[in-house]
Each structure stands twice: as C-alpha cells, then as structure tokens.
Coordinates of C-alpha atoms in Angstrom, one line a residue:
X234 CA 0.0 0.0 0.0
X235 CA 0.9 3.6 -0.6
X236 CA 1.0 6.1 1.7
X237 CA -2.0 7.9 0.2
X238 CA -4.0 4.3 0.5
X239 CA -3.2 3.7 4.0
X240 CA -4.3 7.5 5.0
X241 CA -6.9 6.6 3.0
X242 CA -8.1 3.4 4.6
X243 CA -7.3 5.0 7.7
X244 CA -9.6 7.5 7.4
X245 CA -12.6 5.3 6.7
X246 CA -11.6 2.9 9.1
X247 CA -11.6 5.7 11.5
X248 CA -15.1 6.7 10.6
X249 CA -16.3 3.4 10.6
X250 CA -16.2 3.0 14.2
X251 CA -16.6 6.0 15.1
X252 CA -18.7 6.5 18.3
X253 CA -19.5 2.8 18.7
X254 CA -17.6 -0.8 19.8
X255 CA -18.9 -3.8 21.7
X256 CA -16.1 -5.5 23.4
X257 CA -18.1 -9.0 23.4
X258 CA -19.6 -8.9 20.0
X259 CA -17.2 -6.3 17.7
X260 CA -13.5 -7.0 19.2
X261 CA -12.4 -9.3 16.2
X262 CA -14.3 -7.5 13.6
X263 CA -12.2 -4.4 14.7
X264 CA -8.7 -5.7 14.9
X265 CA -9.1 -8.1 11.6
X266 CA -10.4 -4.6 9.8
X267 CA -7.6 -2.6 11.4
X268 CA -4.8 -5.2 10.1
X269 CA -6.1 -6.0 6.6
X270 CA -7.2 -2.6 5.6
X271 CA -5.2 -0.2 7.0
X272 CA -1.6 -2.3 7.8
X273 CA -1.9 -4.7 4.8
X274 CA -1.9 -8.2 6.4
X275 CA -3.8 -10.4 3.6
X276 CA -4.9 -13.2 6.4
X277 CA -5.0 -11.7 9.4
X278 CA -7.3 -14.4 10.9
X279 CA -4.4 -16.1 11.2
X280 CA -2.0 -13.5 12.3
X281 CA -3.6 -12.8 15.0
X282 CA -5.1 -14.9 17.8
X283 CA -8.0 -14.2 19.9
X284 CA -10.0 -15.6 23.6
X285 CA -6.3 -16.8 24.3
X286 CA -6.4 -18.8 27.3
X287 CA -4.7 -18.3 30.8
X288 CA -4.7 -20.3 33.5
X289 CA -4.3 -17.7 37.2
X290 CA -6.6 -19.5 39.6
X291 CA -9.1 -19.5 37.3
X292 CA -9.4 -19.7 33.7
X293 CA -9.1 -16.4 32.1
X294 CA -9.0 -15.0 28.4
X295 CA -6.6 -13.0 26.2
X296 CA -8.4 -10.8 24.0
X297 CA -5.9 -10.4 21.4
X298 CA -2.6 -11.4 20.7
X299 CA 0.0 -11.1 17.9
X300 CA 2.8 -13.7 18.7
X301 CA 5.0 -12.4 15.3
X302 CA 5.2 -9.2 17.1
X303 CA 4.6 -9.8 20.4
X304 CA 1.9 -7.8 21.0
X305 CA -1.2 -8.6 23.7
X306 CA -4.4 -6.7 23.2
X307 CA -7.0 -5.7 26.4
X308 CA -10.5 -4.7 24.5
X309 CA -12.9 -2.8 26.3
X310 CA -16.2 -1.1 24.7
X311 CA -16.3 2.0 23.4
X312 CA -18.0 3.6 26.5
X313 CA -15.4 2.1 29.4
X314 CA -12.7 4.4 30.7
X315 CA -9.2 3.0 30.1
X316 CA -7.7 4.3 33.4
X317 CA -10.5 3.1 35.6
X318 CA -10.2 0.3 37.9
X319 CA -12.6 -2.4 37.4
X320 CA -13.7 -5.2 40.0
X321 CA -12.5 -8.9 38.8
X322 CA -14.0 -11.8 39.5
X323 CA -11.8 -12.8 42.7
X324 CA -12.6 -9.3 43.8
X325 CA -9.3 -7.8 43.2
X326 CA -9.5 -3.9 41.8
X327 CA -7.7 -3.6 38.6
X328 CA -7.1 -1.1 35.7
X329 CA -7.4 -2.8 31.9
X330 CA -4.0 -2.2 32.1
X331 CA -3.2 -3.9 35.3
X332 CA -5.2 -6.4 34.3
X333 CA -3.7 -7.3 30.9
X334 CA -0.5 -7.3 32.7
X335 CA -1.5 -10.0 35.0
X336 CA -2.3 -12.3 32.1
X337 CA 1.1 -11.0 30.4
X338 CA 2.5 -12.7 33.5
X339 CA 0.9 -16.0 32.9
X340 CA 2.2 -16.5 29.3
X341 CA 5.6 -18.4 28.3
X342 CA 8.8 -16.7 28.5
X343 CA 9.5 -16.7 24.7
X344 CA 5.4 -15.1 24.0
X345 CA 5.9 -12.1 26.9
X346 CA 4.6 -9.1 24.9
X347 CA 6.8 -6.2 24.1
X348 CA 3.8 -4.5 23.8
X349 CA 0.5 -4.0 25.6
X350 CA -2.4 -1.8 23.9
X351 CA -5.4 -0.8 25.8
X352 CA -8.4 0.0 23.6
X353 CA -11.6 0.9 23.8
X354 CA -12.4 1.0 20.1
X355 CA -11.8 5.0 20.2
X356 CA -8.5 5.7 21.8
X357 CA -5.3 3.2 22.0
X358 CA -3.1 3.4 25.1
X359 CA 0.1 1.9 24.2
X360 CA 2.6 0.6 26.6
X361 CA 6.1 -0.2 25.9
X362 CA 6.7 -2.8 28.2
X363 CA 10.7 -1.7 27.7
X364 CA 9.3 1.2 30.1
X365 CA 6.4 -0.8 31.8
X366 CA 5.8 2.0 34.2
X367 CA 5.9 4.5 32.1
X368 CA 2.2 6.6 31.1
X369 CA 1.0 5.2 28.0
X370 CA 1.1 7.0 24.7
X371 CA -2.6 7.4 23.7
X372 CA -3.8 7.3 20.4
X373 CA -7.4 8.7 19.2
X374 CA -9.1 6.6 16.8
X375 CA -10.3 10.1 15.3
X376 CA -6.0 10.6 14.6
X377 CA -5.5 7.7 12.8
X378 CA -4.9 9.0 9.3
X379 CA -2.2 11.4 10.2
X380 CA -0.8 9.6 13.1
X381 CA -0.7 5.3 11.9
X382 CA 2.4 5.3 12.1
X383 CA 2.4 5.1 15.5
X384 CA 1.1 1.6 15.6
X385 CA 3.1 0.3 13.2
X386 CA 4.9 -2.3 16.0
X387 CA 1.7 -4.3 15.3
X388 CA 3.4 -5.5 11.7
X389 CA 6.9 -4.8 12.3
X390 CA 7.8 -8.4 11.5
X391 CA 11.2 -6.8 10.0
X392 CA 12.5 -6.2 13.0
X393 CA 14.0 -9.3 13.2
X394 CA 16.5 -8.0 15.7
X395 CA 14.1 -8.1 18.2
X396 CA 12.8 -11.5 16.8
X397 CA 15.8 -12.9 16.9
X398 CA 17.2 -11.6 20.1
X399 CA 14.4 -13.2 21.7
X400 CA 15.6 -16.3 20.1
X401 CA 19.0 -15.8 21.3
X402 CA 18.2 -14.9 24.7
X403 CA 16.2 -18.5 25.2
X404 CA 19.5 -20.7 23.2
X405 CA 21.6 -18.9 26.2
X406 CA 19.3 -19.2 28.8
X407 CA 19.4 -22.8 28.6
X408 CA 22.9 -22.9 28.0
X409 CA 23.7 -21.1 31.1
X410 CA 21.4 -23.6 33.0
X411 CA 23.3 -26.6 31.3
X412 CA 26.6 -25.5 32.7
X413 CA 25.0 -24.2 36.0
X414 CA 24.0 -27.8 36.5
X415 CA 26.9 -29.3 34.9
X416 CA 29.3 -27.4 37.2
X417 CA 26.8 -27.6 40.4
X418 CA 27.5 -31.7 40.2
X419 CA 31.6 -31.1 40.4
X420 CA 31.1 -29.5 44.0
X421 CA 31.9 -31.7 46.6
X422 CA 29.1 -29.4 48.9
X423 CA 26.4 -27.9 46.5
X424 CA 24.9 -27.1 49.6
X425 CA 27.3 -25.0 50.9
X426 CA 26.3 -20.8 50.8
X427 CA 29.9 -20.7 49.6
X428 CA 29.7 -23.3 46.8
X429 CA 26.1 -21.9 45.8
X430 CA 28.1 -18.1 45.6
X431 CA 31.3 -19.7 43.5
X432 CA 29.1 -21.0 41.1
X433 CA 27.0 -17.9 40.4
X434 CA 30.2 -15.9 40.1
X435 CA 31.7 -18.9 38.1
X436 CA 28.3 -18.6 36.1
X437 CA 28.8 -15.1 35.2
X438 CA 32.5 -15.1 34.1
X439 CA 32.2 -17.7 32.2
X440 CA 29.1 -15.9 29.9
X441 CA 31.3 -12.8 29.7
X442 CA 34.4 -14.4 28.6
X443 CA 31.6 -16.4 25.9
X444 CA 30.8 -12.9 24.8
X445 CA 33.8 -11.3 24.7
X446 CA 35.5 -13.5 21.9
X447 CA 32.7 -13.6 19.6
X448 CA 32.4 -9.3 20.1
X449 CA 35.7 -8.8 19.4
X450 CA 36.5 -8.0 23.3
X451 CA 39.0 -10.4 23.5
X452 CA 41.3 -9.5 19.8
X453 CA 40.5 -12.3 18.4
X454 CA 37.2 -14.6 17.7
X455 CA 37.5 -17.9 19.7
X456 CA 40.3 -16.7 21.7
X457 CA 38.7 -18.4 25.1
X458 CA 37.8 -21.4 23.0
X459 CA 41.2 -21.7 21.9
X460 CA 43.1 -21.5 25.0
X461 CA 40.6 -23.8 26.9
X462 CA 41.5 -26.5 23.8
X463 CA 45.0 -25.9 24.1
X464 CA 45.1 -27.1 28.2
X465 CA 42.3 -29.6 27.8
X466 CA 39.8 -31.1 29.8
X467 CA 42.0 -32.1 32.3
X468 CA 43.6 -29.0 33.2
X469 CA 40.5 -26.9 32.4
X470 CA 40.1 -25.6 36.4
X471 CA 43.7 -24.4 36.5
X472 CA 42.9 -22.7 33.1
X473 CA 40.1 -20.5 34.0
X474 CA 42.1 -20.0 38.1
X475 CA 45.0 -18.7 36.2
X476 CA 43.1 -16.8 32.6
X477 CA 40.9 -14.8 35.8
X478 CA 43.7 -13.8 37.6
X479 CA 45.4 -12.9 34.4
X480 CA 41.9 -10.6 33.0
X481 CA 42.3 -8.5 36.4
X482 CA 45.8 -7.8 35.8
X483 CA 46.5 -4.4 33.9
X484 CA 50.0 -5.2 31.8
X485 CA 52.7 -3.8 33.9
X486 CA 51.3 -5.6 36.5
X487 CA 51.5 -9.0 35.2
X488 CA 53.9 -11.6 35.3
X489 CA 57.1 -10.3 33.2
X490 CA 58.0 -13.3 31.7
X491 CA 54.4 -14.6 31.0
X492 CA 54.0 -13.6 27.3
X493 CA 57.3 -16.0 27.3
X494 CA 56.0 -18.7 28.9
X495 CA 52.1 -18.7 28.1
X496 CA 51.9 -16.3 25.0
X497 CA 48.2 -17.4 24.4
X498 CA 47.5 -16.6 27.8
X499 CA 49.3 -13.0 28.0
X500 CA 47.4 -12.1 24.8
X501 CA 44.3 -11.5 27.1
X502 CA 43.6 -7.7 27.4
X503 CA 43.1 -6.6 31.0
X504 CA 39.1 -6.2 32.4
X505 CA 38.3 -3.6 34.6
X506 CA 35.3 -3.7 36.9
X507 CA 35.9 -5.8 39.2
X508 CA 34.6 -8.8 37.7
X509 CA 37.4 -10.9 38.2
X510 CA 38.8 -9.4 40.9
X511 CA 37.9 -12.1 43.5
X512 CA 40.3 -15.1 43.5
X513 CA 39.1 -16.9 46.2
X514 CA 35.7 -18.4 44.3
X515 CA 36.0 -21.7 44.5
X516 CA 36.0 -23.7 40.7
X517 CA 35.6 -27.6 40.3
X518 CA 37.7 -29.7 38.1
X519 CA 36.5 -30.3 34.2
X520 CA 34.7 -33.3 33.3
X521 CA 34.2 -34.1 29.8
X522 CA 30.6 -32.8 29.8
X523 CA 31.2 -29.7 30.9
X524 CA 34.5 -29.5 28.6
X525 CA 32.1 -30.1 25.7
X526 CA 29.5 -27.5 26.7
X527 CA 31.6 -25.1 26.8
X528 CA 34.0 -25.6 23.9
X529 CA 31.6 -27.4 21.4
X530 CA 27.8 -26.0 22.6
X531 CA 28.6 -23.0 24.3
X532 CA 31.8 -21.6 21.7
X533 CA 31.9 -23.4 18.6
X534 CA 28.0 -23.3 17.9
X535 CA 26.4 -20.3 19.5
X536 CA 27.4 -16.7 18.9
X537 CA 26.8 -14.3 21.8
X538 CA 28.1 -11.1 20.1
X539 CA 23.7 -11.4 18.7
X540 CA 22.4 -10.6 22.2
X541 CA 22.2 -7.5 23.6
X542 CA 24.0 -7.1 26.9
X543 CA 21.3 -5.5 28.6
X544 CA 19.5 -9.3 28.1
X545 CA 22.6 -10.8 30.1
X546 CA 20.5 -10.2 33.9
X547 CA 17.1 -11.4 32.3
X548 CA 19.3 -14.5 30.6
X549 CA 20.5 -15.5 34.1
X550 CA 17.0 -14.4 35.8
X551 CA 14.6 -17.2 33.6
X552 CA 17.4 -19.8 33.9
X553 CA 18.6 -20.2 37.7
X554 CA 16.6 -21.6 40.5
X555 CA 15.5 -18.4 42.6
X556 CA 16.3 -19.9 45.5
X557 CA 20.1 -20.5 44.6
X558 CA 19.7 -16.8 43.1
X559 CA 19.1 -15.2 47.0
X560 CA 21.2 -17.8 48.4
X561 CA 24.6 -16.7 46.6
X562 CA 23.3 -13.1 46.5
X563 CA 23.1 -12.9 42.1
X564 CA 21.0 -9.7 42.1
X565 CA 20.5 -8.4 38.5
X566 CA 18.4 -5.0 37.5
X567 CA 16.0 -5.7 34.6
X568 CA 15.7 -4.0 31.6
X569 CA 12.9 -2.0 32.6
X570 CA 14.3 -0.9 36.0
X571 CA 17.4 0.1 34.0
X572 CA 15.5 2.4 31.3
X573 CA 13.5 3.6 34.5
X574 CA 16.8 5.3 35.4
X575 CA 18.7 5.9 32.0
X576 CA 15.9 7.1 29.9
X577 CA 15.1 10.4 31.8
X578 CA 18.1 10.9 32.9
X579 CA 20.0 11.1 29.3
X580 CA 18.8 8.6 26.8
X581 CA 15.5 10.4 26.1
X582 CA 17.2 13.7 25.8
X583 CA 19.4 11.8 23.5
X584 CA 16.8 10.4 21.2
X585 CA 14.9 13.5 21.0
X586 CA 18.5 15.5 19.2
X587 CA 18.9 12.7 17.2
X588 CA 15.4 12.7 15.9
X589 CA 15.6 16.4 15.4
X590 CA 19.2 15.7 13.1
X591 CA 17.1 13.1 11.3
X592 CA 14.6 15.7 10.3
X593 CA 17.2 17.8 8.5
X594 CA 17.0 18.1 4.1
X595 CA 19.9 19.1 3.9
X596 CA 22.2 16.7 3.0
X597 CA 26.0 18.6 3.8
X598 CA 24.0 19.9 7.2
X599 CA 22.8 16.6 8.2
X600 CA 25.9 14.8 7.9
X601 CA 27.6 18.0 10.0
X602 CA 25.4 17.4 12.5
X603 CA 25.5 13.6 12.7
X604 CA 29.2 14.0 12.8
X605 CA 28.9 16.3 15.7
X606 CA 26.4 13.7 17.4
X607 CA 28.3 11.1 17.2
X608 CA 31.4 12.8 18.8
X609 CA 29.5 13.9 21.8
X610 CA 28.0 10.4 22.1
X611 CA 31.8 9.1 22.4
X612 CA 32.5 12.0 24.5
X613 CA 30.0 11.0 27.6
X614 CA 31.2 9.8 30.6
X615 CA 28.8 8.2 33.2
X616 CA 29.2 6.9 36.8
X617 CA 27.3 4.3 38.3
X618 CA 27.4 4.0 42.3
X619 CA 25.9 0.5 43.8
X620 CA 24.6 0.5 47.1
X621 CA 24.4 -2.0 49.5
X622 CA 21.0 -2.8 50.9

C-alpha cells in the first residue's frame, strides 16, 4: 500500500467505528479490519489470535494477541474508561491495564509481549513494556490518518533483531542452565552458601568471557575457546584459576616473563570492573561434559556477540533456581528498572537530538550534524554507584 491508501483506509476505518464498539460482539471485527485494511496483512485471521487462554486460579481469556510481534491486546467497549479500575472476579481492583499485565505474566517466557495496547475501540493506550511504568502513549481513533504510524509495532515483523534476540536470549538461557548444572554436580558441597556463591560468580564469568570473543573483546574470535583446547579437559580448572587472575591484571602488573611462557594466555587484554577481581571463588575440576559444553555448545556453535547485553541479567534471571539466586546473592536489575533510570536521565534527551538531526534536508547539514552527534555520544562519561542494601 501507498501512503496515500493507508491514510486513506485509515480514514474510513476511523469513521467506521466511530462513536461505537462492543467489546463482546465487535473486538475481532475491529482488529481483523484494522490489520487488513489499513496495515496490509492479507490473512489476518491467522496473524492474529484471539479468547487466548490463561490459567491464574481460574481460567481467564486473552483478547488479542500477535505472537510475530509480540503484541497482547486488552479490549474494552467504546463507553469504558481505560484508566479506571474495574472489580475482577476474585474481587481484586484492577485497571485494563493492570489487568492485561497480569495475564502477560501467565504466558511463556519466549510469547511475553513487548507491547501492551489498551483499547476501547476510540483511543489506543500503548505501553512499551521496555518502560512498563511509564504513562501510555494514547492514540485517538479520530487521529489515525495522520498519526498510523504510531502503531506500526503491530506489523513490524522486520525487525528481526528483536525477533531474533528473543531467540538468542532463550538458546543462552538454557545454555547457562546446562553448565549451571553441569558445574553444580563437580562440588563436593552444592549445599554449601559458599559453593552456591562460587558457582553464580563462576556462572557469570564464564558468559562474559563467551561474549567477549565472539564481540571482538578479547582480539580475536574464539580466543577463550582456543586457549581452553589448548590445556584440555584435564587441566581446564587451573585454566580459568590462572586466565581470571590474568583478566584482572592491567599489563605492567603481570607476570614479566608470562607472554614468554604462556603467549596465548598474556594475549588476554586486562578487564576492569571488578569482575574478576575475586580469587578466592571456588572452581571444580572439568569433566568431559562440561569441557564439551563449553568448547563445542557454548563456543563453537552459538554466537553471543547477537544478544544484547542489557539481556545478560534477564538470561541468568529465567534460567537459575530463585532460591540459589538469594542464596549466593546474584542480584541483576532488569531491563525495565534500567530504562527507568537511563531514559530520563539522558537517553530520552538523547533520542529527541537525534530525531531532530534526522529531520534535517539538507544533506552537507545533516551529515555535519550527525558527525557532531556522534562525537558527543563518544565523549559522555557516566558513573554508576551500587549501594548495598
């Protein structure tokens, strides 16, 4: 469709249901028309699904979900008031929104929506679940020809990069609870509030030093691979003691004669942060199935450079026991706690320039100012304090 015919059909779609909406009889009518005529899916009866069913402590209902673009859909009728609370049937108070949430909670891990839309058949209230807390952005059926765009998300199949992050983030999930396990039956106490800490630590290295050769971190792709090879299985605990201690070492502080006697293992660039600063975790000896995980599974056939780092907490989150999570104290801030604090404090500020650039004609003026944006992205400097609780 052109961007005349999709005005177009927005207009009369707009018009059509105009004043009017019965969330029991006219929900699928609605979103079928709004799909096929105004975002051009040919078959959208089977693009998108409807009555999806939850199980809380009763049997409850999805109105409408879009699994390609993870989108879940509360419908109200025309005359209901989207910020109201609403009595439920086990008496609980709850907004659409609160309530749509709840049965967000209730789905898979790989079908949680990135988006939650709120309608009433004459406004949308759209919530980036990114920023779950966030107020909604609120679409008025009576804007949809000049503002469609704005719920574009509901076709945007070609992001695959979100698509196949998701995918990503699921493959490492379970590879992270492979070796958890793997390593967890080398302990001789798994019990032990020590061993349980070791192992998350262990855990976490382990993924970062994963990441790091297939992003380039490291030099080299399959650096870590290569020097875990090199020692084999049997010496595979004194690889990782002495490649930690070795990755919290700037160079003049290492070993003078180590590129001379371990040039694979000096070739490792120094890691700030802290992350391998502790030496005394305690790490179990190899045994061929964890050598194979981690060189064949984890190395040779994954790539982690494809998943975002902000994923990494959420990864570590839907794969470890929760209990074992308190118990060694793995703590990690989710990517909507993190945007909670990054996005007013810079990034949205940051997002609005760089849409202003984009709005620029001129092409000498634009690139100017790109070039410009670009330097003061790689000039900021920020500084993050933890607190302990």
């Amino acid at each position: 469709m052109t961007e005349a015919e999709r005005r177009l059909a927005a207009r009369e779609f707009a018009a059509d249901w105009e004043g009017r909406g019965d969330e029991k009889q006219e929900t699928q009518a609605f979103w079928m028309a709004l799909l096929q005529k105004v975002y051009g899916v040919a078959e959208p009866e089977k693009y998108i699904e409807f009555e999806v069913r939850v199980k809380l402590d009763h049997t409850s209902f999805i109105d409408g979900l879009i699994k390609p673009t993870r989108v879940l859909i509360e419908q109200k009728s025309f005359d209901i008031d989207l910020l109201k609370g609403y009595k439920q049937s086990d008496s609980s108070v709850l907004t659409p929104f609160q309530q749509a949430r709840r049965y967000a909670g209730y789905l898979p891990h790989d079908q949680n929506p990135r988006w939650i839309i709120v309608c009433n058949f004459q406004e949308f209230h759209i919530h980036d679940m990114n920023r779950p807390n966030d107020a909604p952005e609120i679409l008025k059926l009576a804007d949809l020809e000049k503002e469609y765009r704005r719920l574009n998300f509901l076709v945007d199949t070609g992001d695959e990069n979100t698509k196949r992050e998701m995918e990503l983030s699921m493959q490492a999930g379970e590879l992270v609870g492979r070796l958890y396990d793997a390593f967890m039956r080398q302990y001789k106490d798994s019990t032990n509030e020590r061993t349980l800490k070791s192992l998350n630590m262990l855990c976490v290295r382990l993924v970062f030093c994963l990441y790091a050769e297939d992003a380039g971190i490291f030099g080299r792709n399959n650096m870590f691979h290569d020097y875990l090879r090199a020692r084999g299985m049997q010496n595979g605990r004194r690889a990782l003691i002495d490649l930690f201690r070795v990755l919290d070492q700037k160079p003049g502080e290492r070993d003078p004669y180590l590129a001379d006697d371990n040039p694979d293992l000096a070739a490792f660039p120094y890691v700030n942060g802290g992350l391998f600063s502790d030496e005394n975790i305690e790490i179990p000896p190899f045994n061929e199935e964890i050598y194979n995980l981690l060189l064949t599974r984890a190395s040779e056939n994954f790539d982690w450079s494809g998943i975002s780092p902000t994923i990494f907490g959420a990864v570590f989150e839907s794969t470890l026991n929760p209990e074992t999570r308190r118990k060694g104290g793995m703590h990690y801030t989710s990517i909507e706690n993190i945007h909670k604090v990054i996005d007013p404090l810079f990034l949205d500020d940051l997002r609005a320039e760089l849409k202003e650039i984009e709005s620029i004609a001129e092409i000498r003026t634009l690139e100017k100012r790109l070039l410009a944006f670009q330097e003061k992205l790689a000039s900021l400097k920020f500084l993050e304090i933890k607190v302990a609780c």
